Amino acid sequence: MVSVIIPVYNRIDPLRRAIESVLAQNYKDIEILVIDDCSDKPILSLIESFNSSLIKHFRFDKKTNANVARNKGIKESEGDYIAFLDSDDTWGKAHLENSLQFIDKHKLDGVYSGINKQSDISTVYIPRNINKDELFINYLLDGGLCSTCTIVVKKECVVDNLFDEFLERHQDWDFSIRFYNKYNFKLMNECNVNVYWSQIYKRQVNLSASKLFINKYCNEISNKNYHKYHRNMYHSAKKVCASDNVISYYENNSFCFKKDLTKVDYMSIYNPKTLNAKIFYSLKYLLIKYL
């Protein structure tokens, strides 16, 4: 049996869509554990409307976070396998069937796969294969992808690899890094998972959560990927109009290994558009690089 764990906070219509996609799976030996993180909306009424004994509801009396909710689901699950689904995402009908067949065929402890990003247009992302001897943290920071809603793992493995309840950002990265380092966890090169990202939704930048994650893996991150992570977060912080100290933190850390920076790396921080701007940042690069 597969235990499907869905944490939810105040999402009614998306949760209905998510549950419907699980009930429509080709693979039928399932249970669905909806972990209600102290929602203000009538989550239980929605679940009861399905009139299905496959769905179990657990509710927290006070707000926690998605990691606590997922761990609660793991501990309450009765299946041989665990699969994760966010309340605003959905699966194609073959997701569980194909994932289990892939695990069995390759004698794995777990599998992850690609996503179909649903926004104004639909875009399929299939992660690249990990390189030989590449650390999983560097894989994730350098073009890899391991979304929680694609992960299917053996329960006997995941009970010793729970989600870090202190992390408020990059929880999926942290879980997959630890699982990959300990178990046989491979990419399945297909996509049966739909992730719904709205272009009008701007995720706020949580600096303390970002620092907590990076500090946890700082000894494993390559200089190149340390730069790339902070450069990307710098752009994210500017996009959501974060505070000046947040933007400055990511900008400064983009230069942490300045001797390793190529000119392309440096210019990617600022993306100058005009000729004057390109000349200005080229000169600034020479000063930073060689002084």
Coordinates of C-alpha atoms in Angstrom, one line a residue, residues 19-290:
I19 CA -7.4 14.6 -3.8
E20 CA -9.3 13.9 -7.0
S21 CA -6.0 13.3 -8.8
V22 CA -5.0 10.7 -6.1
L23 CA -8.3 8.9 -6.2
A24 CA -8.0 8.7 -10.0
Q25 CA -4.6 6.9 -9.9
N26 CA -4.2 3.7 -11.9
Y27 CA -2.6 2.2 -8.8
K28 CA -5.5 1.7 -6.3
D29 CA -3.9 0.3 -3.1
I30 CA -3.6 3.6 -1.4
E31 CA -4.5 5.6 1.7
I32 CA -4.7 9.4 1.7
L33 CA -3.6 11.3 4.9
V34 CA -4.6 15.0 4.9
I35 CA -2.8 16.8 7.6
D36 CA -4.7 20.0 8.4
D37 CA -2.3 22.6 9.8
C38 CA -5.0 24.5 11.9
S39 CA -6.9 25.8 8.9
D40 CA -9.6 28.5 9.2
K41 CA -11.4 26.9 6.3
P42 CA -13.7 23.8 6.5
I43 CA -11.2 21.2 5.5
L44 CA -13.0 18.3 7.2
S45 CA -16.3 19.1 5.4
L46 CA -14.5 18.9 2.1
I47 CA -13.0 15.5 3.0
E48 CA -16.3 14.2 4.1
S49 CA -17.9 15.2 0.8
F50 CA -15.8 12.6 -0.9
N51 CA -17.4 9.9 1.2
S52 CA -14.2 7.7 0.9
S53 CA -12.8 5.5 3.6
L54 CA -9.4 5.9 1.9
I55 CA -9.1 9.5 3.2
K56 CA -7.9 10.1 6.8
H57 CA -8.0 13.6 8.4
F58 CA -5.6 14.8 11.1
R59 CA -5.8 18.4 12.4
F60 CA -3.3 20.4 14.5
D61 CA -4.7 22.6 17.2
K62 CA -2.2 25.4 16.4
K63 CA -0.3 26.4 13.3
T64 CA 3.0 24.7 12.6
N65 CA 4.6 24.2 9.2
A66 CA 4.6 21.8 6.2
N67 CA 7.5 19.8 7.6
V68 CA 5.7 19.1 10.9
A69 CA 2.6 18.1 8.9
R70 CA 4.5 15.8 6.6
N71 CA 6.2 14.1 9.6
K72 CA 2.9 13.6 11.3
G73 CA 1.6 11.9 8.1
I74 CA 4.7 9.7 8.0
K75 CA 4.2 8.6 11.6
E76 CA 0.4 7.9 11.1
S77 CA 0.8 6.1 7.8
E78 CA 0.2 2.4 7.4
G79 CA 1.5 1.9 3.8
D80 CA 4.7 0.2 2.6
Y81 CA 5.5 3.3 0.6
I82 CA 5.2 7.0 1.2
A83 CA 4.3 9.5 -1.5
F84 CA 4.1 13.3 -1.0
L85 CA 1.7 15.7 -2.6
D86 CA 1.2 19.4 -1.9
S87 CA -2.4 20.6 -1.6
D88 CA -2.2 22.8 -4.6
D89 CA -0.6 20.3 -7.0
T90 CA -1.9 17.2 -8.8
W91 CA -0.7 13.9 -10.3
G92 CA -1.3 12.3 -13.6
K93 CA -3.0 8.9 -13.5
A94 CA 0.2 7.0 -14.0
H95 CA 2.3 8.7 -11.3
L96 CA 2.2 6.0 -8.6
E97 CA 2.0 3.1 -11.0
N98 CA 5.1 4.2 -12.9
S99 CA 7.0 5.2 -9.8
L100 CA 6.5 1.8 -8.1
Q101 CA 7.4 -0.1 -11.2
F102 CA 10.6 2.0 -11.6
I103 CA 11.6 1.3 -7.9
D104 CA 11.0 -2.4 -8.4
K105 CA 12.8 -2.7 -11.7
H106 CA 15.9 -0.9 -10.5
K107 CA 15.8 -2.2 -6.9
L108 CA 15.6 1.3 -5.4
D109 CA 14.6 2.8 -2.0
G110 CA 13.0 5.8 -3.7
V111 CA 12.4 7.7 -6.8
Y112 CA 11.8 11.3 -8.0
S113 CA 10.8 12.7 -11.4
G114 CA 10.0 15.7 -13.5
I115 CA 7.3 18.3 -13.1
N116 CA 4.8 20.0 -15.4
K117 CA 4.7 23.6 -14.4
Q118 CA 1.2 25.0 -14.8
S119 CA 1.0 28.8 -15.1
D120 CA 0.0 30.9 -18.1
I121 CA 1.6 28.2 -20.2
S122 CA 2.4 24.6 -19.4
T123 CA 6.1 23.8 -19.2
V124 CA 7.7 20.4 -18.6
Y125 CA 10.9 20.2 -16.5
I126 CA 12.8 16.9 -16.6
P127 CA 15.8 17.1 -14.2
R128 CA 19.2 16.3 -15.6
N129 CA 21.0 13.2 -14.4
I130 CA 23.4 13.6 -11.6
N131 CA 27.1 13.4 -12.5
K132 CA 29.5 10.8 -11.1
D133 CA 30.8 11.8 -7.7
E134 CA 28.6 14.9 -7.7
L135 CA 27.2 15.8 -4.3
F136 CA 23.4 16.0 -4.3
I137 CA 23.5 19.6 -2.9
N138 CA 25.6 20.7 -5.8
Y139 CA 23.3 18.8 -8.2
L140 CA 20.3 20.7 -6.9
L141 CA 22.1 24.1 -7.0
D142 CA 23.4 23.5 -10.6
G143 CA 20.4 22.6 -12.7
G144 CA 19.0 19.6 -10.8
L145 CA 15.5 19.3 -9.5
C146 CA 13.8 17.2 -6.9
S147 CA 10.4 18.4 -6.1
T148 CA 8.6 16.9 -3.0
C149 CA 5.4 16.1 -4.9
T150 CA 7.4 13.8 -7.2
I151 CA 9.0 11.7 -4.4
V152 CA 7.9 8.1 -3.7
V153 CA 10.0 6.2 -1.1
K154 CA 9.9 3.1 1.0
K155 CA 8.5 3.8 4.4
E156 CA 11.1 1.7 6.2
C157 CA 13.7 4.2 4.9
V158 CA 11.8 7.4 5.4
V159 CA 11.0 6.8 9.1
D160 CA 14.7 7.4 9.8
N161 CA 14.8 10.4 7.4
L162 CA 12.0 12.7 8.5
F163 CA 11.7 16.3 7.4
D164 CA 13.8 18.9 9.3
E165 CA 11.1 20.8 11.3
F166 CA 13.3 23.8 11.9
L167 CA 13.8 24.6 8.2
E168 CA 11.3 27.1 6.8
R169 CA 12.9 27.1 3.3
H170 CA 14.4 24.4 1.0
Q171 CA 12.7 21.6 3.0
D172 CA 12.5 19.5 -0.2
W173 CA 16.2 20.0 -0.9
D174 CA 17.2 19.1 2.6
F175 CA 15.1 15.9 2.7
S176 CA 16.3 14.7 -0.7
I177 CA 20.0 15.4 0.1
R178 CA 19.8 13.3 3.2
F179 CA 17.8 10.6 1.5
Y180 CA 20.1 10.4 -1.5
N181 CA 23.2 10.3 0.8
K182 CA 21.8 7.3 2.7
Y183 CA 19.7 5.3 0.3
N184 CA 19.4 4.2 -3.3
F185 CA 17.4 7.2 -4.7
K186 CA 17.2 7.8 -8.4
L187 CA 15.7 10.0 -11.1
M188 CA 12.9 8.6 -13.3
N189 CA 13.0 10.5 -16.6
E190 CA 9.3 11.3 -17.0
C191 CA 6.7 13.7 -15.8
N192 CA 3.3 12.8 -14.3
V193 CA 3.2 15.6 -11.7
N194 CA 1.5 19.0 -12.2
V195 CA 2.8 22.0 -10.2
Y196 CA 0.7 25.1 -10.1
W197 CA 2.7 28.3 -9.9
S198 CA 1.0 31.6 -10.5
Q199 CA 3.0 34.4 -12.1
I200 CA 1.3 36.9 -9.9
Y201 CA 2.4 35.0 -6.8
K202 CA 5.6 36.4 -5.3
R203 CA 7.2 34.3 -2.7
Q204 CA 8.8 36.3 0.1
V205 CA 12.5 35.9 0.8
N206 CA 13.1 34.5 4.3
L207 CA 16.8 35.5 5.0
S208 CA 17.1 33.6 8.3
A209 CA 15.7 30.4 6.7
S210 CA 18.0 30.7 3.8
K211 CA 21.0 31.2 6.1
L212 CA 20.0 28.1 8.2
F213 CA 19.9 25.9 5.1
I214 CA 23.2 27.2 3.6
N215 CA 25.0 26.9 6.9
K216 CA 23.8 23.3 7.3
Y217 CA 25.5 22.4 4.0
C218 CA 28.2 25.0 3.6
N219 CA 31.0 22.4 3.8
E220 CA 29.5 20.5 0.8
I221 CA 28.6 23.4 -1.5
S222 CA 31.2 24.2 -4.3
N223 CA 32.4 27.8 -4.6
K224 CA 30.6 28.0 -8.0
N225 CA 27.3 27.0 -6.5
Y226 CA 27.7 29.1 -3.4
H227 CA 28.0 32.1 -5.8
K228 CA 25.1 30.9 -8.0
Y229 CA 22.8 30.4 -5.1
H230 CA 23.3 33.8 -3.6
R231 CA 23.2 35.5 -7.0
N232 CA 19.8 33.9 -7.7
M233 CA 18.5 34.9 -4.2
Y234 CA 19.8 38.4 -4.9
H235 CA 17.6 38.6 -8.0
S236 CA 14.6 37.0 -6.1
A237 CA 15.0 39.6 -3.3
K238 CA 15.0 42.5 -5.7
K239 CA 12.0 41.1 -7.6
V240 CA 9.9 41.0 -4.4
C241 CA 11.3 44.4 -3.2
A242 CA 12.9 42.9 -0.1
S243 CA 14.6 45.2 2.4
D244 CA 17.9 46.7 1.6
N245 CA 19.8 44.6 4.2
V246 CA 18.4 41.4 2.6
I247 CA 19.4 42.5 -0.9
S248 CA 22.8 43.5 0.3
Y249 CA 23.4 40.2 2.1
Y250 CA 22.8 38.2 -1.0
E251 CA 24.8 40.6 -3.2
N252 CA 27.8 40.5 -0.9
N253 CA 27.8 36.8 -0.6
S254 CA 27.7 36.5 -4.4
F255 CA 31.3 37.8 -4.2
C256 CA 32.4 35.5 -1.3
F257 CA 34.7 33.6 -3.6
K258 CA 35.6 36.5 -5.9
K259 CA 38.9 35.0 -7.1
D260 CA 36.9 32.2 -8.6
L261 CA 34.4 34.5 -10.4
T262 CA 34.6 34.7 -14.1
K263 CA 33.4 37.8 -15.9
V264 CA 30.3 36.0 -17.0
D265 CA 29.6 35.0 -13.4
Y266 CA 30.0 38.6 -12.2
M267 CA 28.0 40.2 -15.0
S268 CA 25.1 37.7 -14.3
I269 CA 24.7 39.4 -10.9
Y270 CA 23.8 42.7 -12.3
N271 CA 22.7 41.9 -15.9
P272 CA 23.7 45.3 -17.3
K273 CA 21.7 46.3 -20.4
T274 CA 23.3 49.5 -21.8
L275 CA 26.8 49.9 -23.2
N276 CA 27.7 52.4 -20.4
A277 CA 26.5 50.0 -17.7
K278 CA 28.4 47.1 -19.3
I279 CA 31.6 49.2 -19.3
F280 CA 31.1 50.3 -15.7
Y281 CA 30.6 46.8 -14.4
S282 CA 33.4 45.4 -16.5
L283 CA 35.8 47.9 -14.8
K284 CA 34.3 47.1 -11.4
Y285 CA 34.9 43.4 -12.1
L286 CA 38.6 44.0 -12.7
L287 CA 38.8 45.9 -9.5
I288 CA 37.1 43.2 -7.5
K289 CA 39.0 40.4 -9.2
Y290 CA 42.5 41.7 -9.0

